[in-house]
Every structure is written in C-alpha cells, then in structure tokens.
mmCIF file of C-alpha atoms in Angstrom:
data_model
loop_
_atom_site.group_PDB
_atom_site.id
_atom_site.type_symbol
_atom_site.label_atom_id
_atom_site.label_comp_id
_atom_site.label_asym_id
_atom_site.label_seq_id
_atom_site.Cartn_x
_atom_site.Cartn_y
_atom_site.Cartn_z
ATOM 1 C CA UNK A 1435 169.445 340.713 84.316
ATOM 2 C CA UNK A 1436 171.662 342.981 81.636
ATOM 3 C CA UNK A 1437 169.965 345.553 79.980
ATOM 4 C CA UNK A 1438 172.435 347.864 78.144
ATOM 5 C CA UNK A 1439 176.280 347.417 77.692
ATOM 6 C CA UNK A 1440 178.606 350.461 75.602
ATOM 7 C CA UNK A 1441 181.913 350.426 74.696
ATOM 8 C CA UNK A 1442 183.681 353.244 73.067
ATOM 9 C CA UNK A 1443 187.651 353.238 72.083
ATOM 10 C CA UNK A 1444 188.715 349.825 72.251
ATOM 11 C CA UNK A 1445 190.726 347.516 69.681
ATOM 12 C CA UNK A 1446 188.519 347.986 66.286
ATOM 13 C CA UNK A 1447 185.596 350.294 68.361
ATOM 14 C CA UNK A 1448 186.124 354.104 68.020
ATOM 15 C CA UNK A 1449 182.770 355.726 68.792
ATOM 16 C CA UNK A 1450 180.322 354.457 71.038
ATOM 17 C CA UNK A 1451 178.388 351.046 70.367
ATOM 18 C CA UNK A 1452 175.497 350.012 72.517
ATOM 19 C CA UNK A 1453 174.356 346.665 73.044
ATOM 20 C CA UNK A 1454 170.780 346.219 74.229
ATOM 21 C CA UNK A 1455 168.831 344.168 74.977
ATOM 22 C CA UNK A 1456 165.348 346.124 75.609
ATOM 23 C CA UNK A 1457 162.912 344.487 73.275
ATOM 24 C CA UNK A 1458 161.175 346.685 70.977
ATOM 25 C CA UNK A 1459 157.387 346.722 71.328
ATOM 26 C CA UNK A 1460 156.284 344.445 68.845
ATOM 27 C CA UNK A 1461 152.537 342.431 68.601
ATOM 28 C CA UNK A 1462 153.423 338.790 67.856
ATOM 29 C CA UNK A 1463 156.660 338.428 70.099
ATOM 30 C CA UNK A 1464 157.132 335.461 71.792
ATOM 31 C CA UNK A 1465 156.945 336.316 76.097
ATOM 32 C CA UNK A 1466 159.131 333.156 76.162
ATOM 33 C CA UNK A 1467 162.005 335.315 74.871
ATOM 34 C CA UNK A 1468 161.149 338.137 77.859
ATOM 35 C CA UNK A 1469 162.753 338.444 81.061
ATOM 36 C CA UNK A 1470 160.621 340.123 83.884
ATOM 37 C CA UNK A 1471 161.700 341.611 87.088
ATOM 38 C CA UNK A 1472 159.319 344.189 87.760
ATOM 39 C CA UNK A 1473 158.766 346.992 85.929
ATOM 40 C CA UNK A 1474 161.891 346.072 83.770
ATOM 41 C CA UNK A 1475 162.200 343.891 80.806
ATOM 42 C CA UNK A 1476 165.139 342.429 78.440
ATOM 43 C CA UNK A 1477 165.442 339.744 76.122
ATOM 44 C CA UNK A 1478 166.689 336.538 77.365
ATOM 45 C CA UNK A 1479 168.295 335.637 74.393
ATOM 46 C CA UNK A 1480 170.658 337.872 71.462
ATOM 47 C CA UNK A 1481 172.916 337.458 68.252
ATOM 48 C CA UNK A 1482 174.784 339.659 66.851
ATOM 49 C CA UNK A 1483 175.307 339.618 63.432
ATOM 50 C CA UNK A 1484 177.586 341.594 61.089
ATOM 51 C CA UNK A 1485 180.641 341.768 58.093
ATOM 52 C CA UNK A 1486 184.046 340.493 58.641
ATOM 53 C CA UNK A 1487 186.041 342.857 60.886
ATOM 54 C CA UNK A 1488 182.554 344.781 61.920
ATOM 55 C CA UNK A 1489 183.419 344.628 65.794
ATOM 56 C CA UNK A 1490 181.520 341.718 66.531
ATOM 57 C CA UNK A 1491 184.298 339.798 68.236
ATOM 58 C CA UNK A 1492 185.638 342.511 70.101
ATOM 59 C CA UNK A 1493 181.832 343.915 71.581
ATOM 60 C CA UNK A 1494 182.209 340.580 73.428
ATOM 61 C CA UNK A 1495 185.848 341.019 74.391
ATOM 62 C CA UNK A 1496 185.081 344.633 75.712
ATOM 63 C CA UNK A 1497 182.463 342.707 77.814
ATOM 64 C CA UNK A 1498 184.477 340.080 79.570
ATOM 65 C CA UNK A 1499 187.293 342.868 79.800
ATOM 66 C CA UNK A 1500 185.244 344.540 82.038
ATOM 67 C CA UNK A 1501 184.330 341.239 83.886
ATOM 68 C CA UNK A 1502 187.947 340.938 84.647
ATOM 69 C CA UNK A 1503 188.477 344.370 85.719
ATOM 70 C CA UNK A 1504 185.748 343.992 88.323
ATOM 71 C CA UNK A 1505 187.133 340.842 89.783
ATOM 72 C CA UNK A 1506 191.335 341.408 89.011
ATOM 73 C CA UNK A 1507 191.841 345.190 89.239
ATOM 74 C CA UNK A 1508 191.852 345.513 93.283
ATOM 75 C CA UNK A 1509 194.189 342.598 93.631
ATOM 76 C CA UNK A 1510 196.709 343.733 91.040
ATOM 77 C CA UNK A 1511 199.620 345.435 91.937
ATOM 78 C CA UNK A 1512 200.609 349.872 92.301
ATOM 79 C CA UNK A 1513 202.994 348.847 89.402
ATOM 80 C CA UNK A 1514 200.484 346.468 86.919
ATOM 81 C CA UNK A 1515 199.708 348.757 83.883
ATOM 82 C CA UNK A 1516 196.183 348.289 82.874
ATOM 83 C CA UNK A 1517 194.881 346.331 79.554
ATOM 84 C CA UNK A 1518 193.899 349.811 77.450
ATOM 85 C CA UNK A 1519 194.135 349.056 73.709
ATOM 86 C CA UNK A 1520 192.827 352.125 71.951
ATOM 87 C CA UNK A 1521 191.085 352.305 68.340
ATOM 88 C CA UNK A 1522 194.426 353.359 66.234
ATOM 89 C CA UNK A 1523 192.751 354.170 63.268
ATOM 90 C CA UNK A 1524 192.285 358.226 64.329
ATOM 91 C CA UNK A 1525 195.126 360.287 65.301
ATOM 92 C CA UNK A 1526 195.371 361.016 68.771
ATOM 93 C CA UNK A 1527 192.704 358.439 69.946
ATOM 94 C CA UNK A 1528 195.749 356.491 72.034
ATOM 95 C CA UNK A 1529 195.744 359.497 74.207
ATOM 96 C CA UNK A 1530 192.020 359.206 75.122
ATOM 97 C CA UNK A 1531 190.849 356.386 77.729
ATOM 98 C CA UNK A 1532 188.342 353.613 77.131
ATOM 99 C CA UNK A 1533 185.227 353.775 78.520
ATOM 100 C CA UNK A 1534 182.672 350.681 79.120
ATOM 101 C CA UNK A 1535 179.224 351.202 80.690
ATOM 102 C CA UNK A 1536 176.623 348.395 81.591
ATOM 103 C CA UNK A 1537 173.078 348.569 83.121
ATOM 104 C CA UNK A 1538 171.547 345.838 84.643
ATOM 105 C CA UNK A 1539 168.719 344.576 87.460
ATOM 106 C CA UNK A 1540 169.799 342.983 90.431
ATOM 107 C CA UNK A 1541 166.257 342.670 92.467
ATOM 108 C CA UNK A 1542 164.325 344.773 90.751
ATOM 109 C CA UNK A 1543 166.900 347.434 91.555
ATOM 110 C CA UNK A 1544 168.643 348.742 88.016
ATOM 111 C CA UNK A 1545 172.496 349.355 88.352
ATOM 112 C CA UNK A 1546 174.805 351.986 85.852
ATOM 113 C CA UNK A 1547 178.392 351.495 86.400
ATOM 114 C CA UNK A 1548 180.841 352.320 84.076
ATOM 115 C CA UNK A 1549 184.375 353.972 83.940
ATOM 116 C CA UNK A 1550 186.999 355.383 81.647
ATOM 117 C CA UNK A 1551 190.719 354.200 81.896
ATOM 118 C CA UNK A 1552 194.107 355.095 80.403
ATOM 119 C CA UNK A 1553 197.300 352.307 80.410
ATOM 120 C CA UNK A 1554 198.232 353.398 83.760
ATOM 121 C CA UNK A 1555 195.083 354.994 85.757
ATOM 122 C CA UNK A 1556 191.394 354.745 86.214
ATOM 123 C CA UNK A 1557 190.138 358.440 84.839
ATOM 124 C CA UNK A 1558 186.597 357.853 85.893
ATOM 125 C CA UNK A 1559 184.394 355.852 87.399
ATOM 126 C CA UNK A 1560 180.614 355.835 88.264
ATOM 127 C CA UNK A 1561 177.459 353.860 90.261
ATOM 128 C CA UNK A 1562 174.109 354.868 89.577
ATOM 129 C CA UNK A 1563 171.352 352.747 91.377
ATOM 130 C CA UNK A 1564 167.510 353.422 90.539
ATOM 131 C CA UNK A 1565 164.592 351.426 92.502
ATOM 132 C CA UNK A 1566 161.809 353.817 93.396
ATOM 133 C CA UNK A 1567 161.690 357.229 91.667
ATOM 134 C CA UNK A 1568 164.442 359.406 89.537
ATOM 135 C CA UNK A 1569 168.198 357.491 89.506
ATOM 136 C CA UNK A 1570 170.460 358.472 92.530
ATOM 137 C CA UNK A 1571 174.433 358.311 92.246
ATOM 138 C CA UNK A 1572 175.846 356.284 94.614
ATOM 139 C CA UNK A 1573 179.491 357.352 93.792
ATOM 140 C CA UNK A 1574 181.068 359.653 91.436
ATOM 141 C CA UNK A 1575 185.349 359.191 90.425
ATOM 142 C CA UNK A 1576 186.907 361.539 88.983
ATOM 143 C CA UNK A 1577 190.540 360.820 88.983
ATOM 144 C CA UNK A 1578 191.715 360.530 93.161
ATOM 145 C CA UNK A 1579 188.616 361.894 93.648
ATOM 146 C CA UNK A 1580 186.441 359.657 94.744
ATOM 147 C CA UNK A 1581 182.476 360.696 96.264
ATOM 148 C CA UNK A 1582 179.954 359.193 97.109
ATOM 149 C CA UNK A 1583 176.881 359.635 98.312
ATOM 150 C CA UNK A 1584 174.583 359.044 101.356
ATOM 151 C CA UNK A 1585 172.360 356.307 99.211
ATOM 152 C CA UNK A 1586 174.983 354.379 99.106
ATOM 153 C CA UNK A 1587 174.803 351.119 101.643
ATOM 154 C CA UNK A 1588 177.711 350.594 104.250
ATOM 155 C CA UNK A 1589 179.745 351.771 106.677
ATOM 156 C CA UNK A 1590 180.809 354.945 106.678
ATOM 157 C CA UNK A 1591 184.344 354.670 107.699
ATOM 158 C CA UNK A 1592 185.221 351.457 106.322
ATOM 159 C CA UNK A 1593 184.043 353.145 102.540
ATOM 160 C CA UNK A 1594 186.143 356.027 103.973
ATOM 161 C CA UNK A 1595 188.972 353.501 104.353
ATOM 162 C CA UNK A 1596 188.078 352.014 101.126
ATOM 163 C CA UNK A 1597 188.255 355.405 99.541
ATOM 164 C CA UNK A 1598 191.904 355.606 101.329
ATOM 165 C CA UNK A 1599 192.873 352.427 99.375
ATOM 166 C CA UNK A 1600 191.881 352.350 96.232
ATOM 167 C CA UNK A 1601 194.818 352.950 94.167
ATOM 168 C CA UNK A 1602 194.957 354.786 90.768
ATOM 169 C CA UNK A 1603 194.441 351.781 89.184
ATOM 170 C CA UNK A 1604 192.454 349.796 90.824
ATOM 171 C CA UNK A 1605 188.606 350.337 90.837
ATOM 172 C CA UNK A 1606 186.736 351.924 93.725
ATOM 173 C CA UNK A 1607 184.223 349.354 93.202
ATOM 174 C CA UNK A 1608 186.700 346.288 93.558
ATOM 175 C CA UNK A 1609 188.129 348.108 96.427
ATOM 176 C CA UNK A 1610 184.761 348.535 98.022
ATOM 177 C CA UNK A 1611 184.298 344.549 97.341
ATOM 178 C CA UNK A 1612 187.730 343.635 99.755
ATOM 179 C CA UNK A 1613 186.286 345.462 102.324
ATOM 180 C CA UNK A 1614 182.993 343.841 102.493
ATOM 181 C CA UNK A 1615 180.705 346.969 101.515
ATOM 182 C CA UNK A 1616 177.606 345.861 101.197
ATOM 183 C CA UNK A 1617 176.143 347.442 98.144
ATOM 184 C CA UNK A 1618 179.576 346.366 96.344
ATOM 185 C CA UNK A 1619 179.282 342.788 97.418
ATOM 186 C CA UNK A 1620 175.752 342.529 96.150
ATOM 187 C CA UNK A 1621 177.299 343.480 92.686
ATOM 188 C CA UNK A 1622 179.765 341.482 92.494
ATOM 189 C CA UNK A 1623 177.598 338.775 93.009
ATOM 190 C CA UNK A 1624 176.024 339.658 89.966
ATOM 191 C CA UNK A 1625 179.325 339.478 88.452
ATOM 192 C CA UNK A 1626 179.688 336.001 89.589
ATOM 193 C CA UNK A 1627 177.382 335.085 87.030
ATOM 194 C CA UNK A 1628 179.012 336.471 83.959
ATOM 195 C CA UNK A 1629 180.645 333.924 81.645
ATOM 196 C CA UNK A 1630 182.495 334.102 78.390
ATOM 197 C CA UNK A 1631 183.371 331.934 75.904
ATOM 198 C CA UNK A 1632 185.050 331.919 72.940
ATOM 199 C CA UNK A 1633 183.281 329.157 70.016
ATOM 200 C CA UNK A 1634 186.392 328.695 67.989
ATOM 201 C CA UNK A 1635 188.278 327.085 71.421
ATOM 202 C CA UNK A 1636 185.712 325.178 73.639
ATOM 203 C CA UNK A 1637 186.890 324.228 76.943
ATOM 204 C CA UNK A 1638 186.334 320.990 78.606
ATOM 205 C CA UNK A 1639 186.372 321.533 81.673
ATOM 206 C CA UNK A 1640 183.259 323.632 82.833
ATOM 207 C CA UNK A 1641 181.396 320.335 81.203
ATOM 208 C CA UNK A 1642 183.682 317.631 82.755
ATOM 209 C CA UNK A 1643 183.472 319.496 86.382
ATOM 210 C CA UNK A 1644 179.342 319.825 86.159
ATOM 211 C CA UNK A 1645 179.387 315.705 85.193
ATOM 212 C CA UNK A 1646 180.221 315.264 88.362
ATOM 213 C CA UNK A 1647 177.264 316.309 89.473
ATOM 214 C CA UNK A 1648 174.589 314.109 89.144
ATOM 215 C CA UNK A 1649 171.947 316.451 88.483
ATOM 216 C CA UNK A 1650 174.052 318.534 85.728
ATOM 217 C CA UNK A 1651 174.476 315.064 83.952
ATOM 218 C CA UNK A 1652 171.004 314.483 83.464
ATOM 219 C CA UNK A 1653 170.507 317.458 82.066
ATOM 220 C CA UNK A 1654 173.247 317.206 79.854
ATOM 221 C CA UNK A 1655 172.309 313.867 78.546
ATOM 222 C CA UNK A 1656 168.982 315.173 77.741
ATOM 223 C CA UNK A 1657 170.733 318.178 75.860
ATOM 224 C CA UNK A 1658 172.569 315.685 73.985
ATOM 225 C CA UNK A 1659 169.869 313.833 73.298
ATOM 226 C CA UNK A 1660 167.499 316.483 72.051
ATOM 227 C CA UNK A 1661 170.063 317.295 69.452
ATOM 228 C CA UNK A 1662 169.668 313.799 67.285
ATOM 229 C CA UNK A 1663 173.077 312.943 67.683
ATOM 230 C CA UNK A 1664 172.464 308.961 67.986
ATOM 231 C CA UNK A 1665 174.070 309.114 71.249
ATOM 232 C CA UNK A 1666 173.156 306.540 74.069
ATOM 233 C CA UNK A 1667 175.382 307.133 76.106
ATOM 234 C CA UNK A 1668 178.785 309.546 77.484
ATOM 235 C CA UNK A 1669 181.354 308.753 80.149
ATOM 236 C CA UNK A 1670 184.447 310.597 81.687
ATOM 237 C CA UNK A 1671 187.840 309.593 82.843
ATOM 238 C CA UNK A 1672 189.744 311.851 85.050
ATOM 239 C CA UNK A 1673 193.973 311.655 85.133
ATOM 240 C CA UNK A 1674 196.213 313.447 86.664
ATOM 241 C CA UNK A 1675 199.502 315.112 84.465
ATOM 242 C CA UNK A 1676 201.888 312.516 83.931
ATOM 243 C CA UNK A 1677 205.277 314.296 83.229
ATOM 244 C CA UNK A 1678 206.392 311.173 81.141
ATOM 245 C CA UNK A 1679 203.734 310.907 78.672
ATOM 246 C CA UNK A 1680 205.574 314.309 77.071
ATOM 247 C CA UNK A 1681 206.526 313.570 73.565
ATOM 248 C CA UNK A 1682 210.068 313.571 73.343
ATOM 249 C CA UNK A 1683 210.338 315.386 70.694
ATOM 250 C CA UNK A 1684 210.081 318.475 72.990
ATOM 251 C CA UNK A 1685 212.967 320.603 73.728
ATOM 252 C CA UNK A 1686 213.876 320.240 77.567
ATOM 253 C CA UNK A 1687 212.765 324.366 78.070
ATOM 254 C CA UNK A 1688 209.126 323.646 76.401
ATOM 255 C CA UNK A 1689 209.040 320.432 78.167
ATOM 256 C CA UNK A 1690 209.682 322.375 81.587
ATOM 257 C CA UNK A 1691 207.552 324.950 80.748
ATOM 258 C CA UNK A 1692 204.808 322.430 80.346
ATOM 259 C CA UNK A 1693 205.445 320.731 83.413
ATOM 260 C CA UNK A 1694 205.397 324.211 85.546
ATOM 261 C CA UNK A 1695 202.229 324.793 83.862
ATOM 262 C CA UNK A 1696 200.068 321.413 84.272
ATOM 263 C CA UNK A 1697 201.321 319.807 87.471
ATOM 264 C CA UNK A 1698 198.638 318.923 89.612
ATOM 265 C CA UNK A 1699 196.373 319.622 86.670
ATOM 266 C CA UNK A 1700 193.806 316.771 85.796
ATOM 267 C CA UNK A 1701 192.960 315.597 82.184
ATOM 268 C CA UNK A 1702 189.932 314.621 80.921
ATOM 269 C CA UNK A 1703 188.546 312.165 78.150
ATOM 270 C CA UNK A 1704 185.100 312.172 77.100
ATOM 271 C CA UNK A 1705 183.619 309.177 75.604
ATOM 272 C CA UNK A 1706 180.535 308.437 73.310
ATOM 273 C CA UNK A 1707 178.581 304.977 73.038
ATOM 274 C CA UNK A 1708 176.524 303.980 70.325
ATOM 275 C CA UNK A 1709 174.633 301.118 69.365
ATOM 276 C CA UNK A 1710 175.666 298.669 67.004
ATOM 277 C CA UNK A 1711 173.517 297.606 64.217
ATOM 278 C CA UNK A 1712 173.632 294.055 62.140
ATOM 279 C CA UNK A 1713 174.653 293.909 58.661
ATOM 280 C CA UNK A 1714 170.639 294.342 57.631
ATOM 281 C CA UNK A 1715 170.704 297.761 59.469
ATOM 282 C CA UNK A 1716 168.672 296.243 62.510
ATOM 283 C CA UNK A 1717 169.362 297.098 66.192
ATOM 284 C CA UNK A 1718 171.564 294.729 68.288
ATOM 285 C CA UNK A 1719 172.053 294.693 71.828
ATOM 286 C CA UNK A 1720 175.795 295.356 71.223
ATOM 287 C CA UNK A 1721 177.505 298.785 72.252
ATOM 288 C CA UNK A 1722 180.100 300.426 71.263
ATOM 289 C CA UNK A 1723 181.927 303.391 72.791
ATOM 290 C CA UNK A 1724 185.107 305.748 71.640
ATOM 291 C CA UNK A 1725 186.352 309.186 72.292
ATOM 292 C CA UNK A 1726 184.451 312.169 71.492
ATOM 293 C CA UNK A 1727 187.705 313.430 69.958
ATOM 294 C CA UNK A 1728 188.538 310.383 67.862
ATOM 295 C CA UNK A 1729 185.507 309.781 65.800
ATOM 296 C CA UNK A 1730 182.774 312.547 66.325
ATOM 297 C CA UNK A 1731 182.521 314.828 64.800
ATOM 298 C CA UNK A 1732 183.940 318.674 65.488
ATOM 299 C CA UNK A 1733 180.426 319.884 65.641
ATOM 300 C CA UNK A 1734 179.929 317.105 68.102
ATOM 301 C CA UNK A 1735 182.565 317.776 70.089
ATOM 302 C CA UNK A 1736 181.537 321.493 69.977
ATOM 303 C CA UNK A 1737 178.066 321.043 70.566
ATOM 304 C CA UNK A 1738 178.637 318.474 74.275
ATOM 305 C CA UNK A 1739 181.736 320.779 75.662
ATOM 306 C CA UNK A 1740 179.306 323.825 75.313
ATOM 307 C CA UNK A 1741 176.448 321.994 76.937
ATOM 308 C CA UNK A 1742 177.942 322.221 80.283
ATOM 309 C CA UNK A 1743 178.066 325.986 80.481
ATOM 310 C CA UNK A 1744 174.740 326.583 79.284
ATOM 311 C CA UNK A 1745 173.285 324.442 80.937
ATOM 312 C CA UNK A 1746 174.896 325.802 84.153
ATOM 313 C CA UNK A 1747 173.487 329.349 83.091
ATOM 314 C CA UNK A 1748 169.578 328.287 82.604
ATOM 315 C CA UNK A 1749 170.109 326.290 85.917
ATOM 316 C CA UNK A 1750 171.479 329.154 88.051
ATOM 317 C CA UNK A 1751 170.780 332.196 85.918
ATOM 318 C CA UNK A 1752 173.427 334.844 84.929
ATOM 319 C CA UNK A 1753 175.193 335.786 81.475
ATOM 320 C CA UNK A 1754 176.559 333.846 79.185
ATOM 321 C CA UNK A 1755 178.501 335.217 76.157
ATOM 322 C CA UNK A 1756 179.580 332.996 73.788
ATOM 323 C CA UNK A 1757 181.881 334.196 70.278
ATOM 324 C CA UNK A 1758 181.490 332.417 67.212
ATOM 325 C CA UNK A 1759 178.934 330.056 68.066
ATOM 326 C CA UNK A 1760 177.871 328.677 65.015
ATOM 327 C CA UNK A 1761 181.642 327.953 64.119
ATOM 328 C CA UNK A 1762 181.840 323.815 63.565
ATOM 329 C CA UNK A 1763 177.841 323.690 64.038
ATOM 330 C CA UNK A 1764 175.113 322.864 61.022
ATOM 331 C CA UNK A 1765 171.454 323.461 61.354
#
C-alpha cells in the first residue's frame, strides 16, 4: 500500500512535491475509496490535476524512475552514469543531486526509503521501517558509508558482504536484493507490483499476454462490456516477426535495425465482433468482426489495451500509474 511519494530536483521539479495519498478526515467519504491495513489508511484511488507544464507528467516519471533504480541499478555496470536530470531553471541546481522518497505498508509494517543521487554516484540513501512503537532505521548511506542497524533482518556477514559490493552507483538496497537479504527481498516484492503507463502510447501486450489466461479474459470481457461499447465479442491472433513483410521502402540500415530489434518478437491483432442489424434496425443472427485498429475507435482501442493492466492490478494488488489517462477517452 503507498502512502507518501516526494520528489525534489528533477526535470521541471525544483523544490520538494509530495504526493499523498492519506485521506483527509472527512464525514460523507465513501470507505469504498479506503485502503486498510491496520492502523494505516490511504486512498485506493488518485488524480492529479493541474496547468500545462505544472509537473504533472514528470511526478509520475520521478515515480517509475525510482522503480527502475530499484530493480536496474545493482545490475548496471562501475562505468553506467546514472539518469540525474536536474531542474535547470536555478543556477547551480545541476550541481545538487535528486532526491525521491516513498512510504508505504507492506504487512502492516510502514517502509521510508529514499535517496539522493548525482550523474555518477548515489550521495545518500536511507530505510526506515516502523511496526510497533517510534520508527527505527534500518540503514543509513552516506556516500561509501554505508550502516545499518541491528533491526535490520539478515545475515550479518552476507549484508557485510553486501556492504563490500555495493558500488557508488548502485543502491545498497538493490545490492542487498542479489544477495538474498531478507528484509530487501520482501521490498522488492513490493516493487514487483509497481506499474507505469503512459495514456498517450498504450501497449498491447500486458492485455494480449493476460488473454491467455482464461480467467483474465473473463474479466476483461466484462470490463468491456460494462463500458457500452456494443461489443459481443474480442479475439487475438498471435504471429511471429516476419522479416519480409518490411515495407521496402526502408533503407537496408533501418530495415536491419528493425530486424535486430523484433526477431523472435510476436505480433498481435485484436479483433472486435458485432452484431449485424437488418435494414429496419432489428437484430439478426449475423456477426461481424474486424480489427480493433481498423474501425474502432481510438478511445476504443485505448479503453481494451488498458483493461489488461488494470485489471491485473485489482486482481493481484499493487500500483498502477497511469499518465494522461483521459487522452482519446469521453465520459
């Protein structure tokens, strides 16, 4: 469950912004819109709203940044620079690091991590864990210093190795996670669960691998259907990257490049059926089905290749972030 996310010093974001998602303690609320674990509470659903060039866009960003530092950072090489892109709009704000923080319950146990980073180092880095009583660090960065404490859960000289290994930058916590600690693994699990997307540039194929699965297509029919589309009925086909079906238009370096990037890469085609209707408007027993992209509409399209990752979310839990939603979509 995420309860708090900051961001300070990134792209358009100078001083700190705080996304949360504690709801405020009003009479009337819905407890549908309340997630419990415990003593905690957040909102199950937000939207942000705000101007053109207000930071929206890049709140989100700063969030799956962090996603990908978690899971990338450790695995990355002594040489990989990291992705720092400062707010440029204040002199001498390139020379000071980013820093992201989230809180969030993982069995009624609330979790701070955050850390500050430069284009070539992690500058610091933090785990706070709170169950029963005040908050208790479990580690504390500070450059290649690295301690931690006694609350936190694994072997003591494999996080001693781990403390060995982490590079400058790579995150302790990542680090932690390749050596099996225990308390790290627990979080990354957590992690698992953190999807974003961006609304202006659906992807397929989180939808077309959950179809496979015939409990995730029920569910997405009934999505489908729930939205008054006049849908009856969606199929798949699945084929593999044919090489030849390149236009030939294509210069022979784009066409290589293509071929480098999408061998052994499936495509997918969606199609919608619909029922046909006799000249007097009545209802045949005739069908009809096309592709999604050749006759519905881009809301449409939007609305079905979204239904298979939130769908997957309300199934399985987790966080799902998704930019410019209502682009394409009508009430």
């Amino acid at each position: 469950m995420l309860i708090e996310f900051k961001v300070s010093n990134y792209r358009s974001i100078g001083e700190e912004q705080v996304l949360s998602l504690i709801p405020a303690n009003k009479k009337g609320d819905s407890t549908d819109n309340i997630i419990l674990k415990g003593k905690y509470k957040a909102l199950n659903t937000i939207a942000i709203y705000g101007s053109n060039a207000s930071g929206k866009s890049n709140l989100l960003l700063s969030m799956s940044l962090l996603d990908k530092l978690v899971h990338l950072s450790a695995r990355s090489s002594s040489t990989s620079t990291l992705p720092y892109d400062p707010f440029l709009l204040r002199k001498d704000w390139d020379k000071k690091p980013t820093k992201f923080e989230i809180t969030f319950i993982i069995e009624n146990i609330k979790y701070r991590y955050g850390l500050e980073f430069s284009q070539d180092k992690i500058v610091t880095e933090w785990l706070y864990r709170k169950s029963i009583g005040r908050e208790v660090d479990l580690f504390l960065r500070d450059g290649d210093i690295i301690d931690t404490s006694s609350a936190f859960k694994g072997n003591n000289k494999i996080i001693d190795a781990a403390i060995e290994a982490t590079r400058a930058n790579a995150l302790f916590l990542s680090t932690c996670d390749m050596f099996n600690i225990e308390e790290a693994k627990v979080i990354f699990q957590w992690f698992k669960h953190f999807q974003m997307l961006d609304g202006l540039n659906t992807e397929v194929f989180n939808t077309a691998s959950l179809w496979n699965k015939k409990d995730f297509q029920v569910k997405i029919m009934e999505y489908m259907e729930n939205l008054d589309l006049d849908l009856i009925g969606i199929d798949i086909s699945t084929k593999d990257f044919d090489s030849s079906e390149l236009p030939d238009t294509l210069n022979e370096s784009a066409k290589n490049k293509l071929i480098e990037q999408l061998s052994g890469k499936k495509s997918f085609s969606f199609y919608a059926t619909h029922k046909i209707y006799s000249s007097l408007g009545k209802e045949t027993k005739d069908v009809i089905s096309w592709k999604f992209e050749d006759r519905e509409s881009a809301g449409t399209n939007k609305a079905f290749h979204l239904s298979g990752p939130i769908i997957w979310a309300l199934v399985n839990g987790g966080i799902l972030i998704i930019d410019e939603i209502e682009a394409k979509l009508h009430p």
